[in-house]
XYZ file of N, CA and C in Angstrom:
690
model
N 0.839 -1.510 0.104
C 0.030 -0.372 -0.297
C 0.648 1.389 -0.030
N 0.304 2.066 -0.432
C 1.538 3.350 -0.969
C 0.148 4.356 -0.213
N 0.684 5.201 0.255
C 0.184 6.421 0.667
C 0.437 7.910 0.176
N -0.218 8.538 -0.371
C 0.165 10.139 -1.517
C -0.527 11.118 -1.362
N 0.169 12.484 -0.341
C -1.015 13.200 -0.703
C -2.554 13.375 0.235
N -3.183 12.246 0.858
C -4.081 12.229 1.391
C -4.396 11.013 0.167
N -4.363 10.418 -0.618
C -5.119 9.410 -1.110
C -4.078 8.232 -1.098
N -4.766 7.000 -0.892
C -4.357 5.803 -1.189
C -4.401 5.092 -2.266
N -3.136 4.161 -2.473
C -2.688 3.489 -3.739
C -2.805 2.210 -3.763
N -3.359 1.308 -4.165
C -3.469 0.133 -4.095
C -2.849 -0.516 -5.771
N -2.294 -1.916 -6.044
C -2.092 -2.635 -6.813
C -3.574 -3.317 -7.510
N -3.909 -3.398 -8.510
C -5.039 -3.740 -9.054
C -5.450 -5.213 -8.270
N -4.437 -6.296 -8.384
C -4.258 -7.085 -8.232
C -4.489 -7.669 -6.580
N -4.507 -6.455 -6.012
C -4.773 -6.655 -4.249
C -6.758 -6.667 -3.991
N -7.765 -6.333 -4.754
C -8.742 -6.362 -4.562
C -9.789 -7.136 -5.986
N -10.880 -6.858 -5.515
C -12.036 -7.302 -6.628
C -13.078 -6.874 -6.324
N -13.179 -6.116 -4.971
C -14.707 -5.574 -4.511
C -14.698 -4.035 -4.394
N -15.766 -3.260 -4.484
C -15.864 -2.001 -4.226
C -14.632 -1.412 -3.122
N -15.359 -1.981 -2.335
C -14.337 -2.001 -0.831
C -13.369 -2.400 -0.541
N -12.371 -1.396 -0.361
C -11.142 -2.091 -0.573
C -10.572 -2.029 1.035
N -11.022 -0.864 1.838
C -10.388 -1.596 3.254
C -11.461 -0.701 3.497
N -11.427 -0.953 5.715
C -11.956 -0.552 6.404
C -11.271 -0.077 7.424
N -11.249 1.076 8.147
C -10.452 1.586 9.269
C -11.151 1.097 10.151
N -11.283 0.425 11.820
C -11.903 0.865 12.916
C -11.307 1.228 14.053
N -11.744 1.480 14.548
C -11.443 1.752 16.391
C -12.147 1.455 17.240
N -11.544 -0.169 17.981
C -12.467 -0.625 18.483
C -13.093 -1.772 17.912
N -14.580 -1.786 17.980
C -15.933 -2.304 17.071
C -16.620 -1.098 16.843
N -16.160 -0.260 16.171
C -16.998 0.596 15.364
C -16.280 1.507 14.242
N -16.733 0.819 13.331
C -16.372 1.113 11.896
C -16.278 2.664 11.827
N -15.233 3.437 11.449
C -15.320 4.679 11.073
C -14.952 5.538 9.732
N -13.772 4.590 9.162
C -13.543 4.809 7.350
C -13.665 3.818 6.633
N -14.039 3.959 5.561
C -14.416 3.017 4.330
C -12.961 3.837 3.076
N -12.670 2.791 2.487
C -12.023 3.118 1.408
C -11.950 2.240 0.126
N -13.098 2.862 -0.604
C -13.592 2.307 -2.047
C -12.754 3.195 -3.205
N -13.052 1.871 -4.610
C -12.802 2.117 -5.507
C -13.377 3.178 -6.223
N -13.100 4.162 -6.726
C -13.432 5.069 -7.193
C -13.775 5.228 -8.971
N -13.269 3.751 -9.428
C -12.765 4.016 -10.850
C -11.821 4.398 -11.566
N -11.075 5.618 -11.161
C -10.124 6.240 -11.659
C -8.629 5.962 -11.675
N -8.423 5.174 -13.170
C -7.270 4.747 -13.015
C -5.911 5.889 -13.372
N -4.774 5.536 -12.915
C -3.976 6.389 -12.630
C -2.792 6.088 -13.804
N -1.971 6.956 -14.258
C -1.246 6.393 -14.856
C -0.589 5.451 -15.282
N -0.223 4.554 -16.865
C -0.405 3.331 -17.134
C -0.864 2.396 -16.641
N -1.950 2.371 -16.011
C -3.267 1.213 -15.517
C -2.721 0.607 -14.897
N -1.817 0.585 -13.714
C -1.459 -0.171 -13.135
C -1.981 -0.112 -11.853
N -2.305 1.638 -11.383
C -2.999 1.367 -9.831
C -4.082 2.390 -9.795
N -4.646 2.329 -8.768
C -6.015 2.508 -8.581
C -6.335 3.312 -7.836
N -7.280 4.669 -7.713
C -6.657 5.998 -6.671
C -8.210 5.109 -5.614
N -7.770 5.655 -4.307
C -8.588 4.928 -3.778
C -10.082 6.400 -2.918
N -10.867 6.581 -2.790
C -11.666 7.303 -2.046
C -12.010 6.812 -1.055
N -11.882 7.869 -0.398
C -11.558 7.520 1.060
C -13.155 8.424 1.903
N -13.557 8.070 2.531
C -15.006 7.854 2.995
C -15.665 8.163 4.496
N -16.157 9.327 5.194
C -16.295 8.949 6.330
C -17.670 8.525 6.716
N -17.692 7.255 7.759
C -19.069 6.643 8.029
C -19.770 7.196 9.234
N -19.353 8.613 9.707
C -19.909 8.971 10.995
C -21.444 9.168 10.421
N -21.542 9.844 9.004
C -23.210 9.979 9.282
C -24.135 9.214 9.345
N -23.649 7.847 9.814
C -24.445 6.811 9.283
C -24.471 6.284 10.834
N -24.212 6.820 11.229
C -24.049 6.442 13.043
C -25.040 6.025 13.755
N -25.874 4.951 14.543
C -27.151 5.109 14.939
C -26.842 5.501 16.208
N -28.148 5.974 17.014
C -27.934 6.682 18.568
C -26.830 6.284 19.133
N -27.107 5.138 19.469
C -26.062 4.239 20.118
C -24.700 4.242 19.924
N -24.627 4.394 18.577
C -23.013 5.067 18.679
C -22.497 6.204 18.968
N -23.905 7.240 18.631
C -23.359 8.213 19.258
C -23.399 8.406 20.234
N -23.802 7.933 21.313
C -24.023 7.972 22.325
C -22.577 7.996 23.124
N -22.498 6.572 22.770
C -20.709 6.049 22.713
C -19.861 6.735 22.428
N -19.892 7.370 21.616
C -18.864 8.555 20.887
C -18.882 9.591 21.765
N -19.846 9.925 22.953
C -19.907 11.230 22.912
C -19.558 11.306 24.499
N -19.597 9.690 25.027
C -19.579 9.771 26.743
C -18.483 8.909 26.943
N -18.233 7.787 26.082
C -17.191 6.740 25.939
C -15.950 6.859 25.444
N -14.459 6.306 25.710
C -13.507 6.877 24.854
C -13.514 6.250 23.587
N -12.778 6.916 22.710
C -12.112 6.425 21.402
C -12.014 4.825 21.809
N -12.713 3.729 20.357
C -12.066 2.724 20.942
C -12.697 1.860 22.051
N -13.930 2.393 22.885
C -13.792 1.493 23.528
C -15.116 0.249 23.258
N -14.380 -0.995 24.211
C -13.742 -1.292 25.091
C -12.542 -1.651 25.130
N -11.936 -1.913 23.706
C -10.499 -2.323 24.085
C -9.574 -0.943 24.679
N -10.120 0.418 24.052
C -8.966 0.742 24.674
C -8.667 1.280 25.807
N -9.767 0.524 26.857
C -9.374 1.016 27.937
C -9.244 -0.896 29.385
N -9.059 0.101 30.506
C -8.913 -1.476 31.602
C -10.171 -2.298 31.545
N -10.135 -3.293 31.894
C -11.504 -4.348 32.136
C -12.489 -3.858 32.712
N -11.995 -3.062 34.234
C -12.739 -2.661 35.197
C -13.601 -1.408 34.695
N -13.227 -0.768 33.523
C -13.519 0.927 33.885
C -15.133 1.383 33.361
N -16.059 -0.005 32.997
C -17.330 0.266 33.102
C -17.558 0.488 34.588
N -17.083 -0.716 35.127
C -17.921 -0.951 36.715
C -17.654 0.458 37.576
N -16.138 0.843 37.284
C -15.809 2.024 38.447
C -16.196 3.323 37.798
N -17.063 3.240 36.283
C -17.357 4.807 35.867
C -18.819 4.661 36.571
N -19.882 3.837 36.626
C -20.771 4.050 36.612
C -21.088 3.899 38.579
N -20.228 3.401 39.352
C -20.487 4.271 40.873
C -19.757 5.618 40.563
N -18.773 6.045 39.614
C -18.169 7.285 40.354
C -19.488 8.418 39.499
N -20.073 7.747 38.282
C -20.978 9.048 37.838
C -21.982 9.260 38.775
N -22.703 7.532 39.784
C -24.033 7.951 40.713
C -22.970 8.890 42.160
N -21.959 8.492 42.107
C -21.071 9.986 43.285
C -21.070 10.936 43.132
N -20.854 11.315 41.549
C -21.482 12.875 41.439
C -22.078 13.137 41.319
N -23.370 12.647 40.974
C -24.974 13.066 41.227
C -24.884 13.140 42.380
N -24.933 12.281 43.358
C -25.228 13.009 44.831
C -24.505 13.712 45.530
N -23.262 13.759 45.181
C -22.242 14.813 45.610
C -22.933 16.288 45.218
N -23.330 16.170 43.718
C -23.898 17.010 43.304
C -25.383 17.639 44.278
N -25.865 17.285 44.274
C -27.225 17.206 45.149
C -27.266 17.587 46.050
N -26.460 16.697 46.786
C -26.196 17.688 48.373
C -25.569 18.754 48.535
N -24.324 18.440 48.104
C -23.698 19.781 47.498
C -24.071 21.183 47.641
N -25.212 21.120 46.713
C -26.612 22.382 46.335
C -27.522 22.832 47.674
N -27.510 21.853 48.577
C -28.587 21.993 49.789
C -27.514 22.301 50.867
N -26.070 22.156 50.772
C -25.333 22.633 51.952
C -24.447 23.829 51.168
N -24.303 24.229 50.300
C -24.232 25.571 49.682
C -25.332 26.354 50.059
N -26.884 26.550 49.975
C -27.987 26.653 50.458
C -27.815 26.685 52.500
N -27.254 25.999 52.912
C -27.337 26.216 54.267
C -26.034 27.403 54.794
N -24.900 26.925 54.175
C -23.938 28.044 54.101
C -24.063 29.612 53.785
N -24.956 29.855 53.297
C -25.810 31.175 52.598
C -26.549 31.777 53.524
N -27.070 30.140 54.294
C -28.022 30.885 55.133
C -27.811 31.248 56.409
N -26.649 30.632 56.543
C -25.737 31.019 57.948
C -24.945 32.189 57.743
N -25.049 32.679 56.813
C -24.064 34.039 56.613
C -24.996 35.033 56.819
N -26.362 34.679 56.731
C -27.106 36.016 56.667
C -28.320 36.253 55.678
N -28.170 35.783 54.740
C -28.769 35.249 53.742
C -30.442 35.686 53.554
N -31.064 36.653 53.274
C -32.237 36.195 54.004
C -32.503 37.189 55.488
N -31.848 37.733 55.980
C -31.634 37.980 57.291
C -31.613 39.617 57.218
N -32.734 39.822 57.855
C -32.508 41.494 57.764
C -31.615 42.328 58.552
N -30.883 41.563 59.643
C -29.732 42.362 60.445
C -28.463 42.140 59.884
N -28.250 40.699 58.869
C -27.376 40.935 58.290
C -26.521 41.645 57.674
N -25.719 41.997 57.658
C -24.545 43.195 56.675
C -24.019 42.112 55.450
N -24.267 43.096 54.490
C -23.087 42.471 53.296
C -21.443 42.147 53.443
N -21.025 43.450 54.454
C -19.382 43.595 55.223
C -19.483 42.353 55.733
N -20.012 42.130 57.024
C -19.903 41.108 57.245
C -20.168 39.710 57.109
N -20.433 39.010 56.140
C -21.140 38.064 55.133
C -19.498 38.036 53.779
N -19.091 39.388 53.891
C -17.723 38.930 53.134
C -17.048 38.696 53.832
N -16.785 39.440 54.947
C -15.516 38.826 55.636
C -15.721 37.151 56.242
N -16.628 36.818 56.321
C -16.824 35.463 56.999
C -16.536 34.375 55.959
N -16.868 34.838 54.058
C -16.497 34.174 53.216
C -14.806 34.254 53.155
N -14.447 35.366 53.221
C -13.491 35.155 53.163
C -12.271 34.570 54.324
N -12.586 34.590 55.420
C -12.147 34.068 55.835
C -12.013 32.526 56.212
N -13.452 31.891 55.524
C -13.698 30.445 55.056
C -12.863 30.476 54.155
N -12.641 30.793 52.954
C -12.109 30.424 51.859
C -10.393 30.590 51.870
N -9.930 31.345 53.243
C -8.315 31.174 53.024
C -8.434 30.193 54.102
N -9.323 29.569 54.668
C -8.714 28.359 55.193
C -8.554 27.164 54.950
N -9.374 27.147 53.662
C -9.128 26.078 52.798
C -8.026 26.671 51.943
N -7.732 27.676 51.623
C -5.992 27.739 50.979
C -5.157 27.418 51.181
N -5.188 28.024 52.889
C -3.970 27.795 53.760
C -3.849 25.745 53.809
N -5.364 25.127 53.688
C -4.866 23.556 54.093
C -4.538 23.274 52.837
N -4.933 23.598 51.872
C -4.756 22.933 50.551
C -3.109 23.041 50.107
N -2.463 24.168 50.655
C -1.092 24.124 50.457
C -0.663 23.445 51.055
N -0.779 23.512 52.557
C -0.334 22.770 53.766
C -0.439 21.091 53.204
N -1.627 20.606 52.777
C -1.501 19.435 52.570
C -1.035 18.448 51.314
N -0.454 19.399 50.191
C -0.043 18.940 49.135
C 1.541 19.419 49.867
N 1.928 20.370 50.684
C 3.396 19.890 51.018
C 3.637 18.708 52.159
N 2.468 18.433 52.668
C 3.104 17.429 53.804
C 3.177 15.692 52.985
N 1.743 15.525 52.328
C 1.375 14.233 51.672
C 1.287 14.437 50.519
N 1.229 15.052 49.620
C 1.920 14.933 47.842
C 2.712 13.754 47.696
N 3.397 13.474 48.204
C 4.431 12.572 47.467
C 3.963 11.224 47.661
N 2.884 10.706 48.934
C 2.085 9.786 49.090
C 0.733 9.289 48.158
N 0.762 10.294 47.784
C -0.952 10.064 46.733
C -0.494 9.324 45.521
N 0.691 9.057 44.904
C 0.804 7.887 43.995
C 0.824 6.998 44.290
N 1.798 6.481 45.867
C 1.518 5.081 46.262
C 0.496 4.741 46.817
N -0.634 5.333 47.135
C -1.287 4.708 47.839
C -2.498 5.746 47.393
N -3.032 5.084 46.342
C -3.935 5.862 45.099
C -5.516 5.535 46.180
N -5.636 4.625 46.086
C -7.133 4.027 46.486
C -7.578 4.435 47.707
N -6.322 4.181 48.732
C -6.302 4.534 50.276
C -6.772 6.138 49.911
N -6.277 6.961 49.521
C -6.842 8.610 49.660
C -8.002 9.097 48.734
N -8.169 8.391 47.421
C -9.327 8.267 47.173
C -10.867 8.077 48.357
N -10.681 6.910 48.992
C -11.390 6.806 49.928
C -11.718 7.743 51.037
N -9.813 8.361 51.283
C -10.275 9.561 52.771
C -10.565 10.785 51.579
N -10.782 10.914 50.516
C -11.899 12.028 49.768
C -13.365 12.549 49.623
N -13.474 10.600 49.634
C -14.700 10.687 49.512
C -15.187 10.918 51.241
N -14.623 10.485 51.879
C -15.235 10.539 53.367
C -15.565 11.835 53.698
N -14.163 12.471 53.477
C -14.183 14.493 53.926
C -14.685 14.772 53.426
N -15.159 14.499 52.077
C -15.879 15.305 51.060
C -17.434 15.682 51.626
N -18.030 14.144 52.257
C -19.067 14.136 53.006
C -19.076 14.663 53.877
N -18.253 14.506 55.060
C -17.923 15.458 56.081
C -18.017 16.683 55.884
N -17.553 17.115 54.970
C -17.397 18.592 54.627
C -18.554 19.472 54.248
N -19.563 18.288 53.697
C -21.083 19.101 53.479
C -21.967 18.606 54.597
N -21.514 17.641 55.106
C -22.537 17.543 56.962
C -22.434 18.305 57.927
N -20.865 19.262 57.824
C -20.700 20.523 58.641
C -21.504 21.406 58.184
N -21.404 21.920 56.301
C -21.978 22.878 56.214
C -23.911 22.795 56.023
N -24.061 21.531 56.267
C -25.476 21.464 56.472
C -26.463 21.836 57.847
N -25.413 21.902 58.707
C -25.671 21.910 59.784
C -24.629 23.012 60.821
N -24.569 23.906 60.489
C -23.833 25.234 60.526
C -24.942 25.990 60.871
N -26.158 26.092 60.081
C -26.812 27.205 61.044
C -27.848 26.942 61.821
N -27.136 25.426 62.394
C -28.146 25.618 63.505
C -27.435 25.679 65.329
N -25.841 26.327 64.038
C -25.103 26.785 65.325
C -24.124 27.807 65.187
N -25.715 29.597 65.298
C -24.651 30.626 65.103
C -23.803 31.031 65.486
N -23.118 30.648 66.518
C -22.650 31.603 67.952
C -21.045 30.609 67.352
N -21.072 29.135 66.147
C -19.929 28.770 65.915
C -19.484 28.289 64.728
N -20.689 29.461 63.492
C -20.836 28.687 62.551
C -19.842 28.903 61.836
N -18.962 30.176 61.852
C -17.585 30.120 61.480
C -16.503 29.456 61.581
N -16.363 28.909 62.741
C -15.531 27.777 62.782
C -15.710 26.831 61.897
N -17.240 26.338 62.261
C -17.894 25.047 61.561
C -17.603 25.450 59.880
N -17.791 26.155 59.603
C -17.258 26.651 57.720
C -16.179 26.249 57.622
N -15.100 27.096 58.790
C -13.438 26.552 58.278
C -13.317 25.455 58.134
N -13.693 24.479 58.662
C -13.351 23.465 58.976
C -13.988 22.462 57.881
N -15.186 22.914 57.670
C -15.062 22.454 55.920
C -14.969 22.886 54.450
N -14.472 23.950 54.910
C -13.528 24.524 53.678
C -12.038 23.496 53.616
N -11.621 23.595 55.057
C -10.316 22.763 54.971
C -10.688 21.372 54.470
N -11.304 20.839 55.276
C -12.124 19.319 54.122
C -12.071 19.531 52.718
N -12.703 20.533 52.221
C -12.995 20.587 51.179
C -11.514 20.868 49.957
N -11.097 21.505 50.430
C -9.482 21.745 49.870
C -8.680 20.291 50.129
N -8.799 19.623 51.227
C -7.827 18.386 51.009
C -8.753 17.418 50.026
N -10.098 17.871 50.034
C -11.204 16.666 49.004
C -9.981 16.774 47.322
N -10.195 17.925 47.613
C -9.860 18.706 46.003
C -8.692 17.761 45.629
N -7.278 18.152 47.039
C -6.222 17.454 46.310
C -6.285 16.603 46.408
N -6.619 15.725 47.100
C -6.204 13.898 47.227
C -7.375 13.709 46.225
N -8.537 14.032 45.794
C -9.351 13.724 44.834
C -8.822 13.740 43.535
N -8.423 14.974 43.092
C -8.132 15.250 41.966
C -6.437 14.277 41.635
N -5.690 14.155 42.451
C -4.061 13.712 42.206
C -4.392 12.237 42.185
N -5.323 11.544 42.965
C -5.595 10.159 42.526
C -6.540 9.540 41.486
N -7.146 10.953 40.635
C -8.036 10.609 40.074
C -6.628 10.432 38.398
N -6.071 11.206 38.571
C -5.085 10.721 37.694
C -4.041 9.613 37.681
N -4.099 9.186 38.410
C -3.840 7.988 38.723
C -4.574 6.740 38.133
N -5.657 6.902 38.605
C -6.489 5.897 37.936
C -7.286 5.965 36.708
N -6.597 7.383 36.552
C -6.973 7.591 34.755
C -6.070 6.747 33.501
N -5.108 7.399 34.466
C -3.300 5.867 33.504
C -3.920 4.844 34.211
N -4.285 3.800 34.963
C -4.457 3.185 35.166
C -5.745 2.594 33.645
N -6.887 3.287 33.582
C -7.700 2.877 32.694
C -7.098 3.364 30.800
N -6.426 3.844 31.057
C -5.963 4.120 29.252
C -4.872 3.378 29.349
N -5.678 2.346 27.832
C -4.386 1.427 27.745
C -4.056 1.615 26.619
N -4.481 2.766 25.943
C -3.464 2.740 24.230
C -3.590 4.517 24.526
N -2.554 4.709 25.540
C -2.019 6.629 25.555
C -3.317 7.418 25.448
N -4.474 7.013 25.686
C -5.297 7.510 25.843
C -6.011 8.312 27.192
N -4.764 8.791 27.933
C -5.359 9.407 28.598
C -6.223 10.786 29.015
N -5.898 11.460 27.980
C -6.424 13.033 27.937
C -8.192 12.208 27.144
N -8.450 11.524 26.376
C -9.848 10.899 26.132
C -10.552 10.572 26.941
N -9.332 9.593 27.638
C -10.734 8.929 28.829
C -11.030 10.016 30.065
N -10.240 11.038 30.099
C -10.328 12.048 31.513
C -11.264 13.431 30.910
N -11.479 13.717 29.108
C -12.300 14.376 28.758
C -14.175 13.381 28.922
N -13.467 12.228 28.732
C -14.927 11.659 28.987
C -15.074 11.136 30.165
N -14.793 11.313 31.252
C -15.042 11.343 32.547
C -15.912 12.366 32.769
N -15.204 13.579 32.756
C -15.688 14.976 32.839
C -17.582 14.824 31.952
N -17.374 14.638 30.646
C -19.135 14.140 29.801
C -19.926 13.348 30.510
N -19.238 12.129 31.483
C -20.249 11.392 32.224
C -20.510 11.875 33.599
N -20.014 12.536 33.907
C -20.587 14.006 35.194
C -21.416 14.602 34.950
N -20.986 15.291 33.948
C -22.503 16.426 33.556
C -23.363 15.372 33.221
N -23.577 14.208 32.511
C -24.366 12.924 31.875
C -25.252 12.914 33.456
N -24.339 12.406 34.627
C -25.085 12.564 35.387
C -26.279 13.057 36.393
N -25.301 14.224 36.158
C -26.322 15.285 37.396
C -27.355 15.696 36.112
N -27.171 15.821 35.073
C -28.639 16.182 34.146
C -29.486 14.895 34.170
């Protein structure tokens, strides 16, 4: 086979059908090469026309292309689908709970209270975020090198801390005297979740990607989260 300037040339003795070649990614065909009937110089070679088969995809194939890595299931690990199902379910539950937690924090800061001031709420918000930023830096400094070695352990710790943070935020309005302290602890827990969860997710993505397709696996993970939330 000879490839020149986007054209594929085959000897006439190498084929007898109109469809000369099919290029597939995993189990889904994407490209077809067919004889367009045009003979090149000397009549010894035939120019091949390249066709895309994307327009003929079914709905199932479209969904697979939109939410699963290219070449699935051959391009990912055997445990990919099982893990992603539970991960997407967890993302949905975290989204719902996180929305309620945010509402509770805003209520604790005085949203809807005529006696509360914007300046007071701003100061509390800055202190809360500041605690999280400091915690993020300290955790990455103290435990950053251990995240690769114990990815499963830290992934579990991140999930537990995420649930703890949301629980603290949900109950914070019921303790107005200790609201700021509770909010700071919740922000600190969320900061650790961000570092541990993000770092271990990279290790998991590396494990799932079997054909050097880490970027595709990571991108489709984001699409699955959006699908689960919606």
